[in-house]
C-alpha cells in the first residue's frame, strides 16, 4: 500500500509539473512583455492564468515609460474561438462570460489602462488616457496572442457598458484584430453632453400613445418619480443629517461634489437615471402620504447611492470621468424644474466637470472623433452585433446603423442596463445566435434584426 501511495503521489506531482509547464504556459512565457504569470482555478476552463503585459504610457513615444496591464486568460483548446473581453474599467470577475458559455470559447479579459490594478506608478499622465492609446493597448495584447498562442482560431471582442464602448473604439482603430464584435448596452454619444440622453429620460415612464393607464388609474411612473424627487427637495433639512451620518459611518467626503448638502441634491437629481438604468420597480417607492423620512432616505440612497458622489469613489474611477469629459461623452442634470433649490447655479444644467482630475479641468472635448466613429459605424463597420435594453437611459444614444446591414442591433423593449442575449424571447435569441454563429464561421448572413422601444 505504501508503494502504491508513493507511486500515486509521484504520478500526481508529475502530472502537476506537466500541467504547470504545458504548451500554453510555455507560449506565454516566450512573450517578452508578459510577466508575473499566476495560475488560477476558474471553471470550466482547463487552464486559467493571470498575467501582466507591459505597455508604453504613450505608444507614440515609448521613452515616456511603461506601465503593467492586468490580463486574464481562460483556455479550453488552441483551436476554439477566443472571446476577448475589453473592459471599460477594471477587471471585476474572472468568470465565464455569456459569449464564452454560448460558444464554448477561450476567454481573454483585458483591464483598461489607468483603472484598478493597471495604473502607472506615481502621478497618472492623464493626457495619455485616450481612446486611441487604450485601443492600441488592446491591439498589442490581441496581436501577441493571435500570432504566438492562438493563430488558428477566430476572435470575438465584447464588452459591457463602457466596455461596450471600448469594444467599438478598438474595432474602429483596429478593425482587423477580430472577426466579430458584440458590444452590450454601449452608448454612442456624439457630444460632451449628448442632449438625446435628457430627451429620452424625460419620456421614460410616460403612458405610450393610444394606451390607457393600467386599471386602477394613478399617475404615470414619470410623475411619481418627479413627485418623489420634489418631496426629497422639500425636506432637505430632514434628509441631510441622515446623509451626514452615512458619510461618517462609511468614511465618505464630498469635497469634489461641493459639500454634503450639494451632494444630497445631486443624489436626488441622479435618482431618475439610476431608477431606470437598473430596472427598479415603482411599486417599491414610498407612497406620497408617507412621512417617515428615514424610510424615504433609505429608499433614495438604495436607488441613488451616495457613494457615486463621494471623493473616494470619484478618485477610484477618475479615469472614467477624464475619458467621459474629453472623448466619450456623459449626461448632465436638468435642474430647471428644481431651480429654486439650486440658487447658486448660474445655468440650468449641472455637468460632471467637478469630477475632472485636478489640473485638467480645461481639457477640450474631441467631438470630431465621436462623429468619425459614428460615421464609420454607419458605413464601414462589419460583423458587429449590438445589444440594448429599451428602458435603459443609455440606450438613448444607442448606435444608429442607418443602412449598414453588415452589422445588427437588437433592443429588448422592457429591459434595462442588465440586458443580455439570454433575456430575449426565443425567436429573437435564436436569430441573434444564428447571426453570431455565421459570423464566427465566416459566413455571410442576412440581417433580420428588428427594433422596438416602448416606454414603460
Tab-separated table of C-alpha atoms in Angstrom:
chain	number	residue	atom	x	y	z
A	1	UNK	CA	0.000	0.000	0.000
A	2	UNK	CA	2.834	2.331	0.855
A	3	UNK	CA	4.407	1.672	-2.558
A	4	UNK	CA	1.087	2.294	-4.350
A	5	UNK	CA	0.510	5.518	-2.394
A	6	UNK	CA	4.019	6.722	-3.196
A	7	UNK	CA	3.525	5.871	-6.868
A	8	UNK	CA	0.176	7.737	-7.000
A	9	UNK	CA	1.665	10.823	-5.316
A	10	UNK	CA	4.615	10.727	-7.717
A	11	UNK	CA	2.268	10.499	-10.699
A	12	UNK	CA	0.130	13.372	-9.396
A	13	UNK	CA	3.195	15.538	-8.873
A	14	UNK	CA	4.415	14.611	-12.336
A	15	UNK	CA	1.032	15.492	-13.830
A	16	UNK	CA	1.063	18.750	-11.921
A	17	UNK	CA	4.522	19.553	-13.226
A	18	UNK	CA	3.472	18.703	-16.773
A	19	UNK	CA	0.366	20.857	-16.412
A	20	UNK	CA	2.253	23.767	-14.907
A	21	UNK	CA	4.782	23.668	-17.751
A	22	UNK	CA	2.348	22.781	-20.533
A	23	UNK	CA	2.350	24.292	-24.020
A	24	UNK	CA	0.092	27.246	-23.126
A	25	UNK	CA	2.285	28.371	-20.255
A	26	UNK	CA	5.413	27.921	-22.338
A	27	UNK	CA	3.958	30.045	-25.128
A	28	UNK	CA	3.016	32.809	-22.675
A	29	UNK	CA	6.480	32.747	-21.124
A	30	UNK	CA	8.038	33.364	-24.543
A	31	UNK	CA	6.251	36.717	-24.966
A	32	UNK	CA	8.706	39.258	-23.556
A	33	UNK	CA	6.039	41.781	-22.499
A	34	UNK	CA	4.327	39.197	-20.261
A	35	UNK	CA	5.403	38.771	-16.637
A	36	UNK	CA	4.205	37.525	-13.246
A	37	UNK	CA	2.133	34.668	-14.645
A	38	UNK	CA	-0.056	33.103	-11.982
A	39	UNK	CA	-2.287	30.080	-12.364
A	40	UNK	CA	-5.906	30.353	-11.192
A	41	UNK	CA	-8.654	27.755	-10.925
A	42	UNK	CA	-11.669	29.071	-12.831
A	43	UNK	CA	-14.172	26.515	-14.168
A	44	UNK	CA	-14.999	25.447	-16.805
A	45	UNK	CA	-11.588	26.281	-18.304
A	46	UNK	CA	-8.912	23.585	-18.295
A	47	UNK	CA	-6.230	26.223	-17.697
A	48	UNK	CA	-6.551	29.771	-16.433
A	49	UNK	CA	-3.831	32.373	-15.933
A	50	UNK	CA	-3.458	35.888	-14.673
A	51	UNK	CA	-0.510	37.824	-16.070
A	52	UNK	CA	0.769	41.353	-16.619
A	53	UNK	CA	1.515	42.889	-20.001
A	54	UNK	CA	3.982	45.770	-20.181
A	55	UNK	CA	2.675	48.695	-22.222
A	56	UNK	CA	4.116	52.110	-23.130
A	57	UNK	CA	2.413	55.013	-21.398
A	58	UNK	CA	2.423	56.631	-24.829
A	59	UNK	CA	2.530	54.288	-27.820
A	60	UNK	CA	3.789	57.206	-29.923
A	61	UNK	CA	6.661	57.929	-27.532
A	62	UNK	CA	7.897	54.797	-25.700
A	63	UNK	CA	10.613	56.856	-23.984
A	64	UNK	CA	7.958	58.264	-21.624
A	65	UNK	CA	7.950	54.976	-19.710
A	66	UNK	CA	5.705	51.966	-19.229
A	67	UNK	CA	3.005	50.500	-17.015
A	68	UNK	CA	1.757	46.962	-16.491
A	69	UNK	CA	-1.716	45.961	-17.601
A	70	UNK	CA	-3.619	43.144	-15.912
A	71	UNK	CA	-4.831	40.335	-18.187
A	72	UNK	CA	-6.724	37.076	-17.571
A	73	UNK	CA	-6.738	34.093	-19.912
A	74	UNK	CA	-9.082	31.108	-19.712
A	75	UNK	CA	-8.151	28.219	-22.007
A	76	UNK	CA	-10.260	25.418	-23.469
A	77	UNK	CA	-8.497	24.480	-26.692
A	78	UNK	CA	-5.996	26.113	-29.064
A	79	UNK	CA	-8.469	25.858	-31.934
A	80	UNK	CA	-11.561	27.016	-30.038
A	81	UNK	CA	-12.725	30.586	-30.791
A	82	UNK	CA	-11.456	33.327	-28.476
A	83	UNK	CA	-13.721	35.835	-26.715
A	84	UNK	CA	-11.748	38.964	-25.850
A	85	UNK	CA	-13.462	40.952	-23.098
A	86	UNK	CA	-12.358	44.577	-23.384
A	87	UNK	CA	-13.125	46.043	-20.007
A	88	UNK	CA	-14.039	49.706	-19.771
A	89	UNK	CA	-12.951	49.793	-16.145
A	90	UNK	CA	-11.039	47.280	-14.045
A	91	UNK	CA	-11.498	43.523	-14.075
A	92	UNK	CA	-14.133	42.641	-11.512
A	93	UNK	CA	-14.672	38.952	-12.234
A	94	UNK	CA	-12.679	36.120	-13.806
A	95	UNK	CA	-15.776	34.042	-14.516
A	96	UNK	CA	-17.064	32.742	-17.823
A	97	UNK	CA	-18.904	35.334	-19.919
A	98	UNK	CA	-22.198	34.804	-21.730
A	99	UNK	CA	-20.479	34.521	-25.105
A	100	UNK	CA	-17.837	32.111	-23.871
A	101	UNK	CA	-20.556	29.925	-22.382
A	102	UNK	CA	-22.691	30.036	-25.538
A	103	UNK	CA	-19.900	29.178	-27.965
A	104	UNK	CA	-17.535	27.177	-25.715
A	105	UNK	CA	-14.632	29.533	-26.322
A	106	UNK	CA	-11.368	30.513	-24.747
A	107	UNK	CA	-11.607	33.812	-22.895
A	108	UNK	CA	-9.209	36.755	-22.678
A	109	UNK	CA	-10.012	39.649	-20.317
A	110	UNK	CA	-8.072	42.920	-20.571
A	111	UNK	CA	-8.242	45.569	-17.860
A	112	UNK	CA	-8.494	49.127	-19.184
A	113	UNK	CA	-5.459	51.342	-18.850
A	114	UNK	CA	-5.326	53.521	-15.715
A	115	UNK	CA	-8.042	51.566	-13.845
A	116	UNK	CA	-7.724	49.381	-10.748
A	117	UNK	CA	-4.510	47.357	-10.971
A	118	UNK	CA	-3.450	48.784	-14.333
A	119	UNK	CA	-2.389	52.198	-13.109
A	120	UNK	CA	1.105	53.586	-13.653
A	121	UNK	CA	3.329	54.248	-10.662
A	122	UNK	CA	3.283	57.819	-9.396
A	123	UNK	CA	1.128	60.561	-10.834
A	124	UNK	CA	-1.183	59.488	-13.649
A	125	UNK	CA	-0.353	61.109	-17.013
A	126	UNK	CA	-3.962	61.833	-17.912
A	127	UNK	CA	-3.143	63.189	-21.364
A	128	UNK	CA	-2.103	59.612	-22.273
A	129	UNK	CA	-5.582	58.316	-21.485
A	130	UNK	CA	-7.130	58.455	-24.952
A	131	UNK	CA	-9.352	56.107	-26.938
A	132	UNK	CA	-6.509	55.501	-29.408
A	133	UNK	CA	-3.952	54.724	-26.690
A	134	UNK	CA	-6.337	52.275	-24.979
A	135	UNK	CA	-7.239	50.641	-28.288
A	136	UNK	CA	-3.543	50.221	-29.038
A	137	UNK	CA	-3.051	48.500	-25.662
A	138	UNK	CA	-5.722	46.005	-26.651
A	139	UNK	CA	-4.290	45.680	-30.157
A	140	UNK	CA	-0.827	44.813	-28.821
A	141	UNK	CA	-2.156	42.113	-26.486
A	142	UNK	CA	-4.533	40.617	-29.055
A	143	UNK	CA	-1.908	40.510	-31.788
A	144	UNK	CA	0.703	38.966	-29.467
A	145	UNK	CA	-1.658	36.149	-28.538
A	146	UNK	CA	-3.068	35.708	-32.051
A	147	UNK	CA	0.361	35.343	-33.573
A	148	UNK	CA	2.149	33.396	-30.853
A	149	UNK	CA	-0.510	31.407	-28.999
A	150	UNK	CA	-3.805	31.206	-30.927
A	151	UNK	CA	-3.011	31.577	-34.655
A	152	UNK	CA	-5.641	29.063	-35.812
A	153	UNK	CA	-8.849	30.465	-34.394
A	154	UNK	CA	-11.349	33.271	-34.849
A	155	UNK	CA	-11.764	36.084	-32.344
A	156	UNK	CA	-14.816	37.838	-30.890
A	157	UNK	CA	-14.395	41.086	-28.957
A	158	UNK	CA	-17.011	42.148	-26.440
A	159	UNK	CA	-17.667	44.429	-23.505
A	160	UNK	CA	-20.487	45.749	-21.356
A	161	UNK	CA	-21.481	49.418	-20.977
A	162	UNK	CA	-18.216	51.383	-21.025
A	163	UNK	CA	-16.629	48.078	-22.012
A	164	UNK	CA	-19.073	48.041	-24.926
A	165	UNK	CA	-17.827	51.493	-25.913
A	166	UNK	CA	-14.254	50.226	-25.568
A	167	UNK	CA	-15.130	47.354	-27.920
A	168	UNK	CA	-16.434	49.815	-30.520
A	169	UNK	CA	-13.435	52.137	-30.263
A	170	UNK	CA	-10.928	49.290	-30.505
A	171	UNK	CA	-12.681	47.936	-33.597
A	172	UNK	CA	-12.701	51.419	-35.150
A	173	UNK	CA	-8.961	51.868	-34.780
A	174	UNK	CA	-8.037	48.201	-35.441
A	175	UNK	CA	-10.866	46.642	-37.487
A	176	UNK	CA	-8.826	43.573	-38.477
A	177	UNK	CA	-7.882	42.498	-34.935
A	178	UNK	CA	-11.038	40.401	-34.505
A	179	UNK	CA	-13.662	38.869	-36.781
A	180	UNK	CA	-16.778	39.615	-34.683
A	181	UNK	CA	-17.735	42.169	-32.017
A	182	UNK	CA	-20.638	42.128	-29.536
A	183	UNK	CA	-20.953	45.424	-27.613
A	184	UNK	CA	-23.565	45.205	-24.846
A	185	UNK	CA	-25.543	48.322	-23.771
A	186	UNK	CA	-22.899	50.620	-25.288
A	187	UNK	CA	-23.828	54.318	-25.585
A	188	UNK	CA	-22.514	56.002	-28.728
A	189	UNK	CA	-22.584	59.595	-27.550
A	190	UNK	CA	-21.904	62.346	-30.057
A	191	UNK	CA	-21.238	65.303	-27.753
A	192	UNK	CA	-19.767	66.025	-24.349
A	193	UNK	CA	-23.329	66.318	-23.062
A	194	UNK	CA	-25.473	64.493	-25.594
A	195	UNK	CA	-28.987	66.052	-25.488
A	196	UNK	CA	-30.580	62.751	-26.534
A	197	UNK	CA	-29.987	61.427	-23.014
A	198	UNK	CA	-32.080	64.132	-21.333
A	199	UNK	CA	-34.772	63.909	-24.019
A	200	UNK	CA	-35.035	60.130	-23.659
A	201	UNK	CA	-35.071	60.262	-19.861
A	202	UNK	CA	-37.829	62.872	-19.900
A	203	UNK	CA	-40.064	60.432	-21.808
A	204	UNK	CA	-39.422	57.323	-19.738
A	205	UNK	CA	-42.462	56.460	-17.679
A	206	UNK	CA	-44.940	58.253	-19.946
A	207	UNK	CA	-48.035	56.351	-20.946
A	208	UNK	CA	-47.429	55.122	-24.525
A	209	UNK	CA	-49.594	56.732	-27.184
A	210	UNK	CA	-53.071	55.276	-27.664
A	211	UNK	CA	-52.796	53.337	-24.415
A	212	UNK	CA	-54.635	53.900	-21.184
A	213	UNK	CA	-53.187	53.678	-17.721
A	214	UNK	CA	-53.450	50.271	-16.143
A	215	UNK	CA	-56.723	49.569	-14.396
A	216	UNK	CA	-56.823	51.480	-11.165
A	217	UNK	CA	-55.516	54.696	-12.623
A	218	UNK	CA	-52.885	56.683	-10.802
A	219	UNK	CA	-50.031	58.827	-12.031
A	220	UNK	CA	-47.618	57.823	-14.732
A	221	UNK	CA	-44.330	56.455	-13.455
A	222	UNK	CA	-42.554	59.564	-14.713
A	223	UNK	CA	-44.596	61.812	-12.454
A	224	UNK	CA	-44.365	59.502	-9.461
A	225	UNK	CA	-40.588	59.783	-9.771
A	226	UNK	CA	-40.814	63.560	-10.110
A	227	UNK	CA	-43.039	63.832	-7.046
A	228	UNK	CA	-40.623	61.704	-5.044
A	229	UNK	CA	-37.746	63.977	-6.051
A	230	UNK	CA	-39.851	67.025	-5.159
A	231	UNK	CA	-40.641	65.607	-1.730
A	232	UNK	CA	-36.954	64.968	-1.123
A	233	UNK	CA	-36.039	68.531	-2.086
A	234	UNK	CA	-38.783	69.962	0.101
A	235	UNK	CA	-37.351	68.041	3.051
A	236	UNK	CA	-33.635	68.526	2.553
A	237	UNK	CA	-33.277	69.583	6.186
A	238	UNK	CA	-34.620	66.208	7.340
A	239	UNK	CA	-32.543	64.126	4.905
A	240	UNK	CA	-29.239	65.986	5.298
A	241	UNK	CA	-28.452	64.727	8.829
A	242	UNK	CA	-29.020	61.169	7.598
A	243	UNK	CA	-26.547	61.638	4.763
A	244	UNK	CA	-24.068	63.171	7.194
A	245	UNK	CA	-24.376	60.079	9.375
A	246	UNK	CA	-23.916	57.821	6.342
A	247	UNK	CA	-20.793	59.784	5.426
A	248	UNK	CA	-19.380	59.433	8.944
A	249	UNK	CA	-20.076	55.712	9.157
A	250	UNK	CA	-18.670	54.928	5.696
A	251	UNK	CA	-15.834	57.422	5.673
A	252	UNK	CA	-17.215	59.444	2.765
A	253	UNK	CA	-16.327	63.045	1.987
A	254	UNK	CA	-17.959	65.186	-0.713
A	255	UNK	CA	-15.495	67.978	-1.424
A	256	UNK	CA	-15.442	67.319	-5.185
A	257	UNK	CA	-19.237	67.450	-5.351
A	258	UNK	CA	-19.291	70.760	-3.480
A	259	UNK	CA	-20.046	69.618	0.065
A	260	UNK	CA	-22.505	67.266	1.708
A	261	UNK	CA	-25.633	69.347	1.054
A	262	UNK	CA	-24.823	69.737	-2.642
A	263	UNK	CA	-24.044	66.019	-2.816
A	264	UNK	CA	-27.519	65.318	-1.418
A	265	UNK	CA	-29.055	67.465	-4.152
A	266	UNK	CA	-27.044	65.594	-6.782
A	267	UNK	CA	-28.160	62.268	-5.314
A	268	UNK	CA	-31.765	63.389	-5.780
A	269	UNK	CA	-31.055	64.560	-9.336
A	270	UNK	CA	-29.392	61.234	-10.174
A	271	UNK	CA	-32.414	59.299	-8.909
A	272	UNK	CA	-34.399	59.010	-12.218
A	273	UNK	CA	-31.359	57.896	-14.228
A	274	UNK	CA	-30.410	55.279	-11.620
A	275	UNK	CA	-34.034	54.157	-11.251
A	276	UNK	CA	-34.381	53.307	-14.934
A	277	UNK	CA	-30.832	52.160	-15.568
A	278	UNK	CA	-31.136	49.286	-13.114
A	279	UNK	CA	-34.796	48.424	-13.737
A	280	UNK	CA	-36.328	49.317	-10.384
A	281	UNK	CA	-39.971	48.695	-9.554
A	282	UNK	CA	-42.108	51.784	-8.974
A	283	UNK	CA	-44.253	49.811	-6.504
A	284	UNK	CA	-41.318	49.761	-4.080
A	285	UNK	CA	-41.367	53.547	-3.829
A	286	UNK	CA	-42.765	55.013	-0.582
A	287	UNK	CA	-46.327	56.234	-1.094
A	288	UNK	CA	-46.913	60.012	-1.308
A	289	UNK	CA	-48.551	60.109	2.132
A	290	UNK	CA	-45.524	58.547	3.860
A	291	UNK	CA	-43.913	60.953	6.320
A	292	UNK	CA	-41.324	58.526	7.669
A	293	UNK	CA	-38.235	60.288	6.346
A	294	UNK	CA	-35.910	57.536	7.387
A	295	UNK	CA	-37.859	55.256	5.035
A	296	UNK	CA	-37.725	57.903	2.312
A	297	UNK	CA	-33.974	58.397	2.798
A	298	UNK	CA	-33.267	54.666	2.766
A	299	UNK	CA	-35.188	54.252	-0.483
A	300	UNK	CA	-33.472	57.258	-2.071
A	301	UNK	CA	-29.949	56.038	-1.317
A	302	UNK	CA	-30.791	52.442	-2.231
A	303	UNK	CA	-31.575	53.627	-5.760
A	304	UNK	CA	-29.136	56.555	-5.997
A	305	UNK	CA	-26.101	55.682	-3.909
A	306	UNK	CA	-24.179	58.440	-2.060
A	307	UNK	CA	-21.026	56.526	-2.939
A	308	UNK	CA	-21.393	57.764	-6.528
A	309	UNK	CA	-20.615	61.330	-5.441
A	310	UNK	CA	-18.066	60.605	-2.729
A	311	UNK	CA	-14.496	61.784	-3.180
A	312	UNK	CA	-13.375	58.210	-2.620
A	313	UNK	CA	-15.469	56.829	-5.496
A	314	UNK	CA	-14.595	59.676	-7.856
A	315	UNK	CA	-10.902	59.140	-7.140
A	316	UNK	CA	-11.225	55.379	-7.767
A	317	UNK	CA	-12.752	55.879	-11.226
A	318	UNK	CA	-11.150	59.199	-12.095
A	319	UNK	CA	-10.147	57.642	-15.405
A	320	UNK	CA	-13.843	57.208	-16.271
A	321	UNK	CA	-14.579	60.887	-15.736
A	322	UNK	CA	-11.495	62.037	-17.637
A	323	UNK	CA	-12.494	59.905	-20.632
A	324	UNK	CA	-16.166	60.889	-20.453
A	325	UNK	CA	-15.399	64.598	-20.299
A	326	UNK	CA	-12.754	64.605	-23.025
A	327	UNK	CA	-13.738	61.910	-25.547
A	328	UNK	CA	-16.728	59.649	-24.804
A	329	UNK	CA	-19.483	61.970	-23.522
A	330	UNK	CA	-21.741	61.997	-20.494
A	331	UNK	CA	-25.162	63.116	-19.346
A	332	UNK	CA	-25.963	66.175	-17.227
A	333	UNK	CA	-28.720	67.124	-14.788
A	334	UNK	CA	-31.515	69.416	-15.927
A	335	UNK	CA	-32.148	71.390	-12.753
A	336	UNK	CA	-34.737	73.747	-14.235
A	337	UNK	CA	-37.719	72.005	-12.552
A	338	UNK	CA	-35.938	72.366	-9.189
A	339	UNK	CA	-34.152	75.651	-9.826
A	340	UNK	CA	-35.168	77.193	-6.513
A	341	UNK	CA	-33.051	74.595	-4.735
A	342	UNK	CA	-30.019	75.486	-6.862
A	343	UNK	CA	-29.887	79.262	-6.487
A	344	UNK	CA	-26.070	79.187	-6.546
A	345	UNK	CA	-26.059	77.609	-10.036
A	346	UNK	CA	-25.809	80.013	-12.980
A	347	UNK	CA	-27.012	77.547	-15.615
A	348	UNK	CA	-29.962	75.191	-15.854
A	349	UNK	CA	-27.764	72.114	-16.096
A	350	UNK	CA	-25.112	70.596	-13.867
A	351	UNK	CA	-22.358	68.671	-15.636
A	352	UNK	CA	-19.799	66.285	-14.162
A	353	UNK	CA	-16.936	68.721	-14.681
A	354	UNK	CA	-16.434	68.711	-10.910
A	355	UNK	CA	-15.098	65.147	-11.210
A	356	UNK	CA	-12.230	66.007	-13.583
A	357	UNK	CA	-8.681	65.347	-12.319
A	358	UNK	CA	-7.089	68.439	-10.822
A	359	UNK	CA	-5.214	70.480	-13.389
A	360	UNK	CA	-7.092	69.016	-16.356
A	361	UNK	CA	-10.365	70.908	-15.969
A	362	UNK	CA	-9.933	72.818	-19.231
A	363	UNK	CA	-9.062	69.854	-21.442
A	364	UNK	CA	-11.014	70.259	-24.713
A	365	UNK	CA	-13.579	67.680	-25.798
A	366	UNK	CA	-12.908	65.748	-29.019
A	367	UNK	CA	-16.323	65.922	-30.705
A	368	UNK	CA	-14.934	65.274	-34.191
A	369	UNK	CA	-13.604	61.849	-33.200
A	370	UNK	CA	-17.025	60.719	-31.966
A	371	UNK	CA	-18.635	61.783	-35.234
A	372	UNK	CA	-15.910	59.999	-37.217
A	373	UNK	CA	-16.565	56.809	-35.248
A	374	UNK	CA	-20.309	57.182	-35.744
A	375	UNK	CA	-19.871	57.644	-39.495
A	376	UNK	CA	-17.684	54.522	-39.622
A	377	UNK	CA	-20.364	52.532	-37.758
A	378	UNK	CA	-22.964	53.617	-40.304
A	379	UNK	CA	-20.848	52.835	-43.361
A	380	UNK	CA	-17.807	50.562	-42.957
A	381	UNK	CA	-18.202	48.580	-39.732
A	382	UNK	CA	-18.748	44.846	-40.200
A	383	UNK	CA	-19.882	41.901	-38.075
A	384	UNK	CA	-20.808	43.964	-35.023
A	385	UNK	CA	-23.926	42.950	-33.096
A	386	UNK	CA	-25.278	45.452	-30.564
A	387	UNK	CA	-27.488	44.555	-27.583
A	388	UNK	CA	-29.600	47.143	-25.704
A	389	UNK	CA	-32.323	47.359	-23.090
A	390	UNK	CA	-35.226	49.568	-24.121
A	391	UNK	CA	-35.756	51.284	-20.757
A	392	UNK	CA	-32.052	51.826	-20.119
A	393	UNK	CA	-31.343	55.577	-20.314
A	394	UNK	CA	-28.045	54.762	-22.016
A	395	UNK	CA	-29.998	53.353	-24.949
A	396	UNK	CA	-30.907	56.973	-25.744
A	397	UNK	CA	-27.594	57.104	-27.571
A	398	UNK	CA	-27.679	53.548	-28.900
A	399	UNK	CA	-25.878	53.077	-32.183
A	400	UNK	CA	-27.845	54.187	-35.249
A	401	UNK	CA	-26.672	51.863	-38.021
A	402	UNK	CA	-28.790	53.570	-40.695
A	403	UNK	CA	-28.308	51.497	-43.870
A	404	UNK	CA	-25.342	49.466	-42.682
A	405	UNK	CA	-26.666	45.914	-42.997
A	406	UNK	CA	-23.245	44.439	-42.277
A	407	UNK	CA	-23.997	44.970	-38.572
A	408	UNK	CA	-27.055	44.287	-36.403
A	409	UNK	CA	-28.777	45.820	-33.385
A	410	UNK	CA	-31.284	44.211	-31.020
A	411	UNK	CA	-33.277	46.040	-28.350
A	412	UNK	CA	-35.279	44.242	-25.660
A	413	UNK	CA	-38.049	46.756	-25.037
A	414	UNK	CA	-38.693	46.021	-21.359
A	415	UNK	CA	-35.075	45.509	-20.262
A	416	UNK	CA	-32.617	47.830	-18.528
A	417	UNK	CA	-28.810	48.128	-18.447
A	418	UNK	CA	-28.531	44.457	-17.466
A	419	UNK	CA	-29.870	43.308	-20.852
A	420	UNK	CA	-28.057	40.296	-22.305
A	421	UNK	CA	-28.699	37.816	-25.133
A	422	UNK	CA	-30.353	35.391	-22.699
A	423	UNK	CA	-33.073	37.972	-21.941
A	424	UNK	CA	-34.580	37.966	-25.446
A	425	UNK	CA	-37.545	35.878	-26.457
A	426	UNK	CA	-36.745	32.521	-28.053
A	427	UNK	CA	-37.203	33.562	-31.686
A	428	UNK	CA	-35.106	36.702	-31.318
A	429	UNK	CA	-32.461	34.894	-29.299
A	430	UNK	CA	-32.269	32.213	-31.999
A	431	UNK	CA	-31.823	34.902	-34.667
A	432	UNK	CA	-29.025	36.525	-32.655
A	433	UNK	CA	-27.229	33.211	-32.205
A	434	UNK	CA	-27.697	32.295	-35.860
A	435	UNK	CA	-26.072	35.567	-36.908
A	436	UNK	CA	-23.164	35.203	-34.491
A	437	UNK	CA	-22.533	31.571	-35.455
A	438	UNK	CA	-22.412	32.515	-39.127
A	439	UNK	CA	-20.033	35.406	-38.488
A	440	UNK	CA	-17.777	33.259	-36.315
A	441	UNK	CA	-17.622	30.697	-39.122
A	442	UNK	CA	-17.008	33.440	-41.688
A	443	UNK	CA	-20.337	33.011	-43.466
A	444	UNK	CA	-22.445	35.958	-44.641
A	445	UNK	CA	-25.931	36.161	-43.167
A	446	UNK	CA	-28.889	38.390	-43.935
A	447	UNK	CA	-29.551	40.848	-41.147
A	448	UNK	CA	-33.053	40.304	-39.770
A	449	UNK	CA	-32.731	42.399	-36.632
A	450	UNK	CA	-35.865	44.196	-35.551
A	451	UNK	CA	-36.029	47.058	-33.115
A	452	UNK	CA	-38.841	48.109	-30.853
A	453	UNK	CA	-38.585	50.521	-27.974
A	454	UNK	CA	-41.520	51.084	-25.642
A	455	UNK	CA	-41.635	53.471	-22.704
A	456	UNK	CA	-42.822	51.754	-19.522
